[in-house]
Coordinates of C-alpha atoms and ligand atoms in Angstrom, one line a residue:
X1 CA -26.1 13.6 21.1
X2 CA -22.4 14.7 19.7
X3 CA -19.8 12.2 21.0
X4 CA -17.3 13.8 23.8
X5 CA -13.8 13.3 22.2
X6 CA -10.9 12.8 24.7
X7 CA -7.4 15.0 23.9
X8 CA -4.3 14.1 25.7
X9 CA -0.6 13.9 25.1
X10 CA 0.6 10.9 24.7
X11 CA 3.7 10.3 27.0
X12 CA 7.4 9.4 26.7
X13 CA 8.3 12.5 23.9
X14 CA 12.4 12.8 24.2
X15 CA 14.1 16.5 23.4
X16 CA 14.7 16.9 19.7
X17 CA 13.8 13.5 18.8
X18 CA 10.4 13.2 19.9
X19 CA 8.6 10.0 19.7
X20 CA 10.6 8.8 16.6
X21 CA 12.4 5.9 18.7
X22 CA 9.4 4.0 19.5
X23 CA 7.8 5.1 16.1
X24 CA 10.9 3.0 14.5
X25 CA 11.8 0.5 16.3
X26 CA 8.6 -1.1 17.7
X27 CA 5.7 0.9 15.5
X28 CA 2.8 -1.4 16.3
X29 CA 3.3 -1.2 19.8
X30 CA 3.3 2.1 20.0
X31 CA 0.6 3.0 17.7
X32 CA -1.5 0.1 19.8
X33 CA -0.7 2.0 22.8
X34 CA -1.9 5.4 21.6
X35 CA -6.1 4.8 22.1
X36 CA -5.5 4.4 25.7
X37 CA -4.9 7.9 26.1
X38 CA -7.5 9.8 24.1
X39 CA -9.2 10.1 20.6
X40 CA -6.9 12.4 19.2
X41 CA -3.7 12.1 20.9
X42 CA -0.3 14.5 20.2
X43 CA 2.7 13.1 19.3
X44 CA 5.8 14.4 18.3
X45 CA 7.3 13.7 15.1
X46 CA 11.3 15.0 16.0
X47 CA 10.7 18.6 17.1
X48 CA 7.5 18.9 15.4
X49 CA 4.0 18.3 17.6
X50 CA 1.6 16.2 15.5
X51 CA -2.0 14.9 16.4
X52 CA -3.0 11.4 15.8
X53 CA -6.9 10.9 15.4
X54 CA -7.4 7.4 17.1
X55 CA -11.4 7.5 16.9
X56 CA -12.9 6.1 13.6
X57 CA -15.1 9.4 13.9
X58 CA -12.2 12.3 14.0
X59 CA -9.9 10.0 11.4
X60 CA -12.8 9.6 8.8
X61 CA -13.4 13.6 9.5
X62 CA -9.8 14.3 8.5
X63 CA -9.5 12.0 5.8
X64 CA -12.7 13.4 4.2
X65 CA -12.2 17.4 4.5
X66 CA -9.3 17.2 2.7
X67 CA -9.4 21.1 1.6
X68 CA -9.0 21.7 5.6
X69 CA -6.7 18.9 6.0
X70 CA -4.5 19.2 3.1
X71 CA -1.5 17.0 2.0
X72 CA 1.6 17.8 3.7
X73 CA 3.2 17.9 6.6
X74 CA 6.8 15.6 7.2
X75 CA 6.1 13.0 4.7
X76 CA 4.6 14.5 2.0
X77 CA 7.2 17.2 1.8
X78 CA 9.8 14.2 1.7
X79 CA 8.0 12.0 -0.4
X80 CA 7.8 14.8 -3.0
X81 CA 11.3 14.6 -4.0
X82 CA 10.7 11.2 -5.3
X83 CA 6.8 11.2 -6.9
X84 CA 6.7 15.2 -7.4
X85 CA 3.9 16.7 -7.6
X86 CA 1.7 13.2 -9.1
X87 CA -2.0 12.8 -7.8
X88 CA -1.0 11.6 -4.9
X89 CA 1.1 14.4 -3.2
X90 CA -0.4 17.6 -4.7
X91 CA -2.3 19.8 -2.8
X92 CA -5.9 20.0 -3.4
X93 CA -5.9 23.0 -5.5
X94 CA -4.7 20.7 -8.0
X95 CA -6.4 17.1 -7.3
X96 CA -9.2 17.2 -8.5
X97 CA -8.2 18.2 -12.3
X98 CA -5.8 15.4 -12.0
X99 CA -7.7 12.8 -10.7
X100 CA -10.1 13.3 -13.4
X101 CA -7.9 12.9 -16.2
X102 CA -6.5 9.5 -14.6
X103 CA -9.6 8.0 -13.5
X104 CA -10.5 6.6 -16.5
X105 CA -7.2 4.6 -16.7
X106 CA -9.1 2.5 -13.6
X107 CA -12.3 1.9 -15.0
X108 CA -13.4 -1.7 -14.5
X109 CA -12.7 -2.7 -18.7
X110 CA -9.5 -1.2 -18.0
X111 CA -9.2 -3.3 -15.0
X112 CA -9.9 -6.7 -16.6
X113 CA -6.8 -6.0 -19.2
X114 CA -4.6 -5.5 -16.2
X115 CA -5.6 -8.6 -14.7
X116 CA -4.4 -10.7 -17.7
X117 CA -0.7 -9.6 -16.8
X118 CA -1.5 -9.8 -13.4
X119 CA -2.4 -13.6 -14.6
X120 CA 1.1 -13.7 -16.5
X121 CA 2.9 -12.5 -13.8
X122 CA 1.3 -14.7 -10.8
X123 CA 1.9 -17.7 -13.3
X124 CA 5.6 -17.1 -14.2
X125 CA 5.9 -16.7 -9.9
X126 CA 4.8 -19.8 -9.1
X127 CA 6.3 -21.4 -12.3
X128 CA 9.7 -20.1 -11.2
X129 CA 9.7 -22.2 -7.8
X130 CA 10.7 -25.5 -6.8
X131 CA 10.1 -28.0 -4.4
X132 CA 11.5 -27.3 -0.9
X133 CA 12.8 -23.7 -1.7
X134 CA 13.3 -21.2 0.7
X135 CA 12.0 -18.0 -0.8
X136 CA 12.6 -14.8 1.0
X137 CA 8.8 -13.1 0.5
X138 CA 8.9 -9.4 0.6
X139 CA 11.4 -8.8 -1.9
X140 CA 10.0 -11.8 -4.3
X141 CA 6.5 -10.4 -3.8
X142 CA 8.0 -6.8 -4.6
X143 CA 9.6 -7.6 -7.9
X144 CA 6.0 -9.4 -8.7
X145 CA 4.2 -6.4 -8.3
X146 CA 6.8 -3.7 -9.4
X147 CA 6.8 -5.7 -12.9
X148 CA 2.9 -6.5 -12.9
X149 CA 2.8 -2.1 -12.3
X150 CA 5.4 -1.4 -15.2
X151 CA 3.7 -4.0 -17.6
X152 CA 0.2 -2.5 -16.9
X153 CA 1.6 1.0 -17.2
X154 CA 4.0 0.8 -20.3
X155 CA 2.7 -3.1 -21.5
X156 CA 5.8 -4.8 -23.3
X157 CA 7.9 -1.6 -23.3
X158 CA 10.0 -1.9 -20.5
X159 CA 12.8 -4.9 -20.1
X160 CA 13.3 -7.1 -17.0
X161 CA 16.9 -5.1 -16.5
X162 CA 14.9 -1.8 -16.5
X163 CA 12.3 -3.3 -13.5
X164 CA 15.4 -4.3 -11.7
X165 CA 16.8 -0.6 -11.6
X166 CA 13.9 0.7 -10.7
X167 CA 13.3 -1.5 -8.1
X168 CA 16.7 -0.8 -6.1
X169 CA 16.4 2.5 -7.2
X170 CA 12.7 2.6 -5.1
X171 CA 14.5 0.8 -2.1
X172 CA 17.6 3.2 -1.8
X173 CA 15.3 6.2 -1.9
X174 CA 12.4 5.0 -0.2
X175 CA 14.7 3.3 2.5
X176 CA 15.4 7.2 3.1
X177 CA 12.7 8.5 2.9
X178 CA 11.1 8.1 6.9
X179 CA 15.0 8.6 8.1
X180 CA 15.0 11.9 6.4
X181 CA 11.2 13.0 8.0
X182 CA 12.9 12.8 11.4
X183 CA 15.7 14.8 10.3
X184 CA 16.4 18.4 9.5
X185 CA 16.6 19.8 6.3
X186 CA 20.4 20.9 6.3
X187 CA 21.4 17.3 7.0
X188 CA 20.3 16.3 3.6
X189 CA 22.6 18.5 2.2
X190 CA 26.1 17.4 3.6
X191 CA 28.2 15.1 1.7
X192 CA 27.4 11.9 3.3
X193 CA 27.8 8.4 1.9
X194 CA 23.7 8.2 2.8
X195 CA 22.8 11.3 1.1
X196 CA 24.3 10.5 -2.1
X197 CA 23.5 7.1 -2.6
X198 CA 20.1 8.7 -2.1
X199 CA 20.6 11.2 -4.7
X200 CA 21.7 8.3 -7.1
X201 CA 18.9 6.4 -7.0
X202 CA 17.0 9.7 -7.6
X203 CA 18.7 10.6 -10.8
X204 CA 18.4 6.8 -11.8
X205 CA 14.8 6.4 -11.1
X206 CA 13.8 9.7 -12.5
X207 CA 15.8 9.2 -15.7
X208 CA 15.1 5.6 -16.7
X209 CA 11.1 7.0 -16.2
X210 CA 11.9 9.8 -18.7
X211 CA 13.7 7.4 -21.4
X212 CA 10.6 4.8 -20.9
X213 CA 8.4 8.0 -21.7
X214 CA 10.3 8.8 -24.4
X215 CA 10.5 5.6 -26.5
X216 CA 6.6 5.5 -25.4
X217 CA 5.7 8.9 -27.1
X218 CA 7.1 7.6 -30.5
X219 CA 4.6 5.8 -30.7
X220 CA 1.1 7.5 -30.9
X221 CA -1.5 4.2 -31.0
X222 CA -3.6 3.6 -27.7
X223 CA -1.7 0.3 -26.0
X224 CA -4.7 -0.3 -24.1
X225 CA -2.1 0.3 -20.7
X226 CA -2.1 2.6 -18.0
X227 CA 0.4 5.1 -20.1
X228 CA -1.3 5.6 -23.0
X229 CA -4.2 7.0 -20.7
X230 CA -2.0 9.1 -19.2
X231 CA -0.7 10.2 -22.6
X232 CA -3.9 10.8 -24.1
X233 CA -6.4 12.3 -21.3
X234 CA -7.3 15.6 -21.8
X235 CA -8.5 18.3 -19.8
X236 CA -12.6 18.9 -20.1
X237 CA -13.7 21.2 -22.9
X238 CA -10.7 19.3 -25.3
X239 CA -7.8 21.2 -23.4
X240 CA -4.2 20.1 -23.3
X241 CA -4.2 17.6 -20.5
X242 CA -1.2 16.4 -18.7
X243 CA 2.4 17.8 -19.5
X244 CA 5.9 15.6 -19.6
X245 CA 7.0 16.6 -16.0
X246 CA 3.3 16.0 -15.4
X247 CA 2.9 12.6 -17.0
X248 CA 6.5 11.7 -15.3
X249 CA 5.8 12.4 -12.0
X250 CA 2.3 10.4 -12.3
X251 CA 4.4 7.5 -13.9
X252 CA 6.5 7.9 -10.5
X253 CA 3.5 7.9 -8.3
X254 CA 1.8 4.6 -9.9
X255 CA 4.7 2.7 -9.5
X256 CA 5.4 3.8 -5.8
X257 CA 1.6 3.9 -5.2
X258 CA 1.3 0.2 -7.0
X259 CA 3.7 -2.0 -5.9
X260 CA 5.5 -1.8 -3.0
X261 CA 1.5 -1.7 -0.9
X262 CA 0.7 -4.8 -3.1
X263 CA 3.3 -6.8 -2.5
X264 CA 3.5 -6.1 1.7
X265 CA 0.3 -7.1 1.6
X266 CA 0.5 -10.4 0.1
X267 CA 3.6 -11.1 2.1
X268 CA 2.0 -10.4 5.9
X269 CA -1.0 -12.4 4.1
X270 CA 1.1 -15.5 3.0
X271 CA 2.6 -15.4 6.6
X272 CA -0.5 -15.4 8.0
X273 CA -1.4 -18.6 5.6
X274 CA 1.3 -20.3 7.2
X275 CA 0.5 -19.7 10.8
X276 CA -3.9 -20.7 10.6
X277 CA -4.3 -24.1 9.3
X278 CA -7.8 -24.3 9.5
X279 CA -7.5 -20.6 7.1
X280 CA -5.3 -22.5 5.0
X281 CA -7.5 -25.5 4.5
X282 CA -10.2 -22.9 3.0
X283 CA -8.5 -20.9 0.6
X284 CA -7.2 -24.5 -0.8
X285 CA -10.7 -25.7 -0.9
X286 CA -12.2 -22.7 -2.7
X287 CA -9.0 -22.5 -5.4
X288 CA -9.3 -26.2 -5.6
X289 CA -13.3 -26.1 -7.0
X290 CA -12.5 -22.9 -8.9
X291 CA -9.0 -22.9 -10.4
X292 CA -8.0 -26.6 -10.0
X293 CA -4.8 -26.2 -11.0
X294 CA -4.9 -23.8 -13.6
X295 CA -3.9 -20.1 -12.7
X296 CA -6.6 -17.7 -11.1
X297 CA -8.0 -14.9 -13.8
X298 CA -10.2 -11.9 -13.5
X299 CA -13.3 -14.2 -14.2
X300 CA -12.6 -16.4 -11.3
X301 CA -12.4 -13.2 -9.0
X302 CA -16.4 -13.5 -7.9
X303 CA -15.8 -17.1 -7.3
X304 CA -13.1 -16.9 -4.7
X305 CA -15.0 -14.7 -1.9
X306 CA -12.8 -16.6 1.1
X307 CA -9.7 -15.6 -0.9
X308 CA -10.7 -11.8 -0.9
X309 CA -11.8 -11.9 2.5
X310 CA -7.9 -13.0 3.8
X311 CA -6.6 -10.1 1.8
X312 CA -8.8 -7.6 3.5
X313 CA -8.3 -9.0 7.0
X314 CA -4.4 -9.3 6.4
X315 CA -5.0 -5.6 5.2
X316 CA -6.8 -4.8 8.6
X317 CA -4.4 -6.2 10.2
X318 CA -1.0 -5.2 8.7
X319 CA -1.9 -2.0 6.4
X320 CA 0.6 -0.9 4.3
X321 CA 0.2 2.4 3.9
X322 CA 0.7 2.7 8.0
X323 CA 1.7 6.1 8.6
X324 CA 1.3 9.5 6.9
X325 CA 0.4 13.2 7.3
X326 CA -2.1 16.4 6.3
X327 CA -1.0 19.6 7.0
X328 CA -4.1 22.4 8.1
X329 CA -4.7 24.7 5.5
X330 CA -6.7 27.4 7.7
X331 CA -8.2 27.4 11.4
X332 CA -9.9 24.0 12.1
X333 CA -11.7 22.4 15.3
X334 CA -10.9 19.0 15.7
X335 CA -12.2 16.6 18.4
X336 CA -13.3 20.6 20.3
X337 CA -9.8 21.7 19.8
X338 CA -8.4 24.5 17.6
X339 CA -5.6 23.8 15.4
X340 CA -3.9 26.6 13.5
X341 CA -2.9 26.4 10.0
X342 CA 0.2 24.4 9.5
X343 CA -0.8 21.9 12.0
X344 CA 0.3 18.8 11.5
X345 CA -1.9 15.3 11.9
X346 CA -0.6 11.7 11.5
X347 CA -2.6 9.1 10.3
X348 CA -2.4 5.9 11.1
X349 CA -5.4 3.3 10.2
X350 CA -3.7 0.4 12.2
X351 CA -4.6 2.6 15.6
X352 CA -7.9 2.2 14.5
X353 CA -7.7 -1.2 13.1
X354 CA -6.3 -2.7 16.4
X355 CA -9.2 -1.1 18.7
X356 CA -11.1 -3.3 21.3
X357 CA -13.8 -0.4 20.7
X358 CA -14.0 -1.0 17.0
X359 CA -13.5 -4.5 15.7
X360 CA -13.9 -7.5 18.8
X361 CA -10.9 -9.6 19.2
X362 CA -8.7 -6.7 17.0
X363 CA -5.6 -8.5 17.3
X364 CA -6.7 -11.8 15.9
X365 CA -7.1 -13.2 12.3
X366 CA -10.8 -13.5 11.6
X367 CA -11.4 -13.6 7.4
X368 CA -15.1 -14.0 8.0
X369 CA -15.8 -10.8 10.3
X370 CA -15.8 -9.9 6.5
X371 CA -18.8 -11.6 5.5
X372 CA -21.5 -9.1 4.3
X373 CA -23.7 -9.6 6.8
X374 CA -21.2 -8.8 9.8
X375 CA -20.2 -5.5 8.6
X376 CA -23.1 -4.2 8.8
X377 CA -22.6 -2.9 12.3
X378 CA -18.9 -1.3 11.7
X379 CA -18.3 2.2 12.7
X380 CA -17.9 4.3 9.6
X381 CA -13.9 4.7 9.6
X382 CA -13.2 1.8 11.3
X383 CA -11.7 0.4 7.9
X384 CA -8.9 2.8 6.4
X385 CA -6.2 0.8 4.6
X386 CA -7.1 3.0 1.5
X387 CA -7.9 6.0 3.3
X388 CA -11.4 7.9 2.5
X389 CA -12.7 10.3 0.3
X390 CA -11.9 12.6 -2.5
X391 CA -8.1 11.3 -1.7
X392 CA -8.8 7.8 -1.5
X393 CA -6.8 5.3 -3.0
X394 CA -7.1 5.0 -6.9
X395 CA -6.0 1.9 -7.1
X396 CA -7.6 -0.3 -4.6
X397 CA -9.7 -2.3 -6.9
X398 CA -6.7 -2.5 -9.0
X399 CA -5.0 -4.1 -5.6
X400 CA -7.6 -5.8 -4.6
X401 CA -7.0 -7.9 -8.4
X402 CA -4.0 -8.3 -8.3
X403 CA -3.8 -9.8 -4.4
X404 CA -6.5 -12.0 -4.8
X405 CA -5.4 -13.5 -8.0
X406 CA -2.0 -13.7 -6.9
X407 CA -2.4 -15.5 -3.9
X408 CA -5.7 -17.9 -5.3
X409 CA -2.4 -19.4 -7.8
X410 CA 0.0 -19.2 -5.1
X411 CA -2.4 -21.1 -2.4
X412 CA -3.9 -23.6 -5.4
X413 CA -0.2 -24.7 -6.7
X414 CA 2.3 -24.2 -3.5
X415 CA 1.9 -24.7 0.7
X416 CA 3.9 -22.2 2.7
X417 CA 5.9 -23.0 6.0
X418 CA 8.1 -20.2 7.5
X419 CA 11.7 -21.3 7.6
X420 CA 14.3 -20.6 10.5
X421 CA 15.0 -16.9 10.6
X422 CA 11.8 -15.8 10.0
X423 CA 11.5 -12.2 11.9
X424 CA 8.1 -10.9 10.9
X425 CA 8.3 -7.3 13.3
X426 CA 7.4 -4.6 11.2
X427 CA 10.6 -3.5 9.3
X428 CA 11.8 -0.3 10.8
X429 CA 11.9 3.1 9.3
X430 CA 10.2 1.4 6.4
X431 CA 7.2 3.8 4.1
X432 CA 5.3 0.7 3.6
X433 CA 4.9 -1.8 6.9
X434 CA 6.2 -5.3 5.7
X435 CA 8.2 -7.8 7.8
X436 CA 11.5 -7.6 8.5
X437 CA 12.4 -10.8 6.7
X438 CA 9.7 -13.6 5.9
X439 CA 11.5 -16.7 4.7
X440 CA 9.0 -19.2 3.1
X441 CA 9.6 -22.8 2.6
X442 CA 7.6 -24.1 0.0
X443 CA 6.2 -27.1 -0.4
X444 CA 4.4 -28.5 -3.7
X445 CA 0.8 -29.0 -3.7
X446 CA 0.1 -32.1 -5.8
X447 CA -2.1 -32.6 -8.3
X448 CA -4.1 -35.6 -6.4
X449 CA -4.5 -33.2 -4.0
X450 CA -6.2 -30.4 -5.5
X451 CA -8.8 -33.1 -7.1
X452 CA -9.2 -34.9 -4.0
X453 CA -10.3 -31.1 -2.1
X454 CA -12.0 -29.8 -5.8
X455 CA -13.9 -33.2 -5.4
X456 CA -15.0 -32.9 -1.8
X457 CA -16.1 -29.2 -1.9
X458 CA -18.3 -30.2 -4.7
X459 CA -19.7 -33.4 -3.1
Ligands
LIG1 C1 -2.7 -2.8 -0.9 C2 -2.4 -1.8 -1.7 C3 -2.6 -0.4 -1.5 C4 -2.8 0.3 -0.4 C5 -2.8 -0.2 1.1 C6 -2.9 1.7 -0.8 C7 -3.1 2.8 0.1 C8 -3.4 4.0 -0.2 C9 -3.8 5.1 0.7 C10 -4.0 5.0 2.2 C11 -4.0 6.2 -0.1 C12 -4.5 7.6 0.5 C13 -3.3 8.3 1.0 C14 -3.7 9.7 1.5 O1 -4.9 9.9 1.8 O2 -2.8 10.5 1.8 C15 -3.7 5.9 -1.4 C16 -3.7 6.8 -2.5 C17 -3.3 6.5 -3.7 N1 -2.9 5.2 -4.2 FE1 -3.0 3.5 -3.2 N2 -2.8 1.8 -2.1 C18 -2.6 0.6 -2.6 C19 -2.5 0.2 -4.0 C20 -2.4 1.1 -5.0 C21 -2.2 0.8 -6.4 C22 -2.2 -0.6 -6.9 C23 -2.1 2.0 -7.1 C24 -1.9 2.2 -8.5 C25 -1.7 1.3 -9.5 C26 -2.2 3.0 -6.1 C27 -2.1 4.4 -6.4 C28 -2.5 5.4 -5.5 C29 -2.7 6.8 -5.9 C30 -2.3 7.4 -7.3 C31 -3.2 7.5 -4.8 C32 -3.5 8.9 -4.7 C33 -5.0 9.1 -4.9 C34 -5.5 10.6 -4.8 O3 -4.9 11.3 -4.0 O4 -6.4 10.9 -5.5 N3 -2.4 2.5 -4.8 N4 -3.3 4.6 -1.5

């Protein structure tokens, strides 16, 4: 029998700005709320009406027909003045060309030579810390991953200065970027302090990218890096494969796509370390047997299943890629209503995530509802974090890595406490959900004590 979707406006929509005040200041509340009054419920996005698909059903269905539900729509049209037109912000006239000439950079050998810098970098973190520091997480974890992304794209090309610029470069314009989806487009054209500062970092980012490219291309030998796939892929039949502005803006889109999603995801997952003892207790148990001490390498990776299973609940839980859109390239039904072309839909996987009706006590921290044999039963959808797909994420087994090696050497060496102000709401007006400021006392794990747990898991 074909399920009876429920449409309804959700309430509360203010003149001009629309829902944007509860969308920024308390997110999760409001996107919890939205279920409640339908399975596709309209919002509005400042003066623009918006549907958000809250059943796993009708989000799956719009992640999957992506010809119908196409890329654009607030955010994507913003976000393209930072990544372009990279894989993941062209249409789909164009994705599929392009996401065949980078999919080889992700193959699994590929994979296993990223994970040794991922193994550098996770050692020189943990290396770097001392005894009773308080370390604020989000922006730690953020230069982790933006240098683990840069090393794996252009290996030992790039200097830490470099990383550093790009890093505040990403924050200026990315801090913009959900500010500017609520806004019209002639505000982004007066002089303000905000709109130039904005088109700094632009100019900054998109310049030290081309000089990177440019020192790179002098060079013509394969690196065994993410770059010199780019470089080097050509289209089928032998044809030219990707051009400069091309193989810029896909630079752009790895390092936006790569890091910043990493590294809020490690951060909500170290916090949620902190706060479940008994959670805690396990990953040092499994690191202890495995790792004992040493750092955690793509070897160890089938060895620490309790590990992987904390990342993917702390990505159920807190996804990082929270909120974005499709535009509707023709006439489309959708839950038996009609939306014209240019409609625009939101999605949002924690809506979905947070359901009574799709995962049993949604709210709280269960690693083991991930054990093979539970998910069985799980809606198809019900699971987004890396969307579905033709579209889905490229890198999620590159993520997947680099989390679950990160934090195995991070649990194995160091014990996390959160310090006095601590506020872990979801940061507002921020493109990737991470908390507002996670402070992290840290407290060293000695040497006895991995033994003593290595010795009693083994016993
Ligand atoms: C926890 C980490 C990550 C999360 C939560 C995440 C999430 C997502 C999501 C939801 C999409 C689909 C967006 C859409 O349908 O509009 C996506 C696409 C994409 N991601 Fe990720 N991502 C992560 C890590 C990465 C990494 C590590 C890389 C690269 C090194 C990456 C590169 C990309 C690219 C290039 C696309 C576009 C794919 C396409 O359209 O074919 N992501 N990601």
């Amino acid at each position: 029998m074909a399920t009876h979707f429920v449409t309804s406006a959700a309430p509360g929509a203010l003149p001009l700005v629309g829902h944007a005040l509860p969308l920024m200041r308390r997110p999760v509340e409001f996107l919890d709320s939205l279920p409640a009054y339908g399975d596709l419920v309209e919002i509005r996005i400042g003066p623009t009406r918006a549907y958000v698909p809250c059943h796993p059903e009708l989000l799956r269905q719009v992640l999957m027909e992506d010809r119908v539900f196409d890329k654009g729509g607030a955010l994507f049209d913003r976000l393209r003045d930072i990544v372009g037109n990279g894989l993941g912000s062209c249409p789909h006239r164009d994705h599929r060309r392009q996401r065949r000439l980078l999919q080889p950079a992700f193959h699994r050998a590929r994979l296993q030579q990223y994970a040794e810098v991922m193994e550098q970098e996770s050692t020189a973190l943990t290396e770097s810390w001392h005894a009773g520091q308080v370390v604020d997480a989000f922006p730690v974890l953020y230069g982790f991953t933006l240098r683990t992304a840069v090393r794996t794209l252009f290996t030992a090309h790039v200097d830490d200065d470099a990383v550093d610029g790009i890093q505040r470069s990403f924050d200026t314009a990315l801090g913009g970027l959900f500010q500017r989806m609520f806004l019209p487009r002639a505000w982004q054209r007066l002089p303000l302090p905000a709109n130039r500062r904005y088109e700094q970092a632009l100019e900054h980012l998109h310049g030290t990218v081309d000089r990177i490219i440019a020192d790179y291309r002098r060079g013509d030998q394969d690196h065994g890096d993410l770059l010199s796939k780019l470089v080097s892929a050509r289209d089928e039949g032998g044809g030219a494969g990707l051009t400069d502005e091309e193989v810029h803006d896909q630079v752009i889109t790895m390092l936006f796509g790569g890091s910043e999603t990493v590294a809020a995801n490690l951060t909500w997952t170290l916090y949620l370390l902190s706060k479940h003892p008994e959670a805690a207790r396990q990953v040092q148990e499994e690191t202890d047997a495995v790792l004992g001490g040493r750092p955690a390498g793509w070897s160890d990776l089938p060895e620490l299943p309790f590990t992987n299973r904390m990342i993917t609940e702390s990505l159920r839980l807190y996804p990082p890629a929270w909120l974005y859109t499709r535009i509707t390239a023709s006439r489309v039904e959708l839950a038996g209503r009609l939306l014209e072309p240019g409609t625009t839909l939101v999605i949002s996987p924690p809506v979905v995530h947070r359901q009574a009706a799709v995962h049993a006590d949604p709210t709280g921290f269960t690693p083991d509802r991930w054990l093979p044999d539970r998910t069985a039963d799980l809606p198809r959808g019900s699971f987004a974090t890396f969307g579905a797909g033709a579209r889905k994420c490229i890198g999620d087994a590159y993520a997947l890595a680099e989390a679950t090696l990160a934090l195995a050497t991070i649990a194995n060496r160091w014990q996390v406490e959160c310090a006095p102000g601590t506020d872990v709401r979801p940061a507002p007006l921020a493109t990737v959900m991470h908390p507002r400021r996670l402070l992290l006392r840290l407290v060293p794990r000695t040497t006895k004590a991995v033994r003593r747990t290595a010795q009693r898991s083994l016993s």
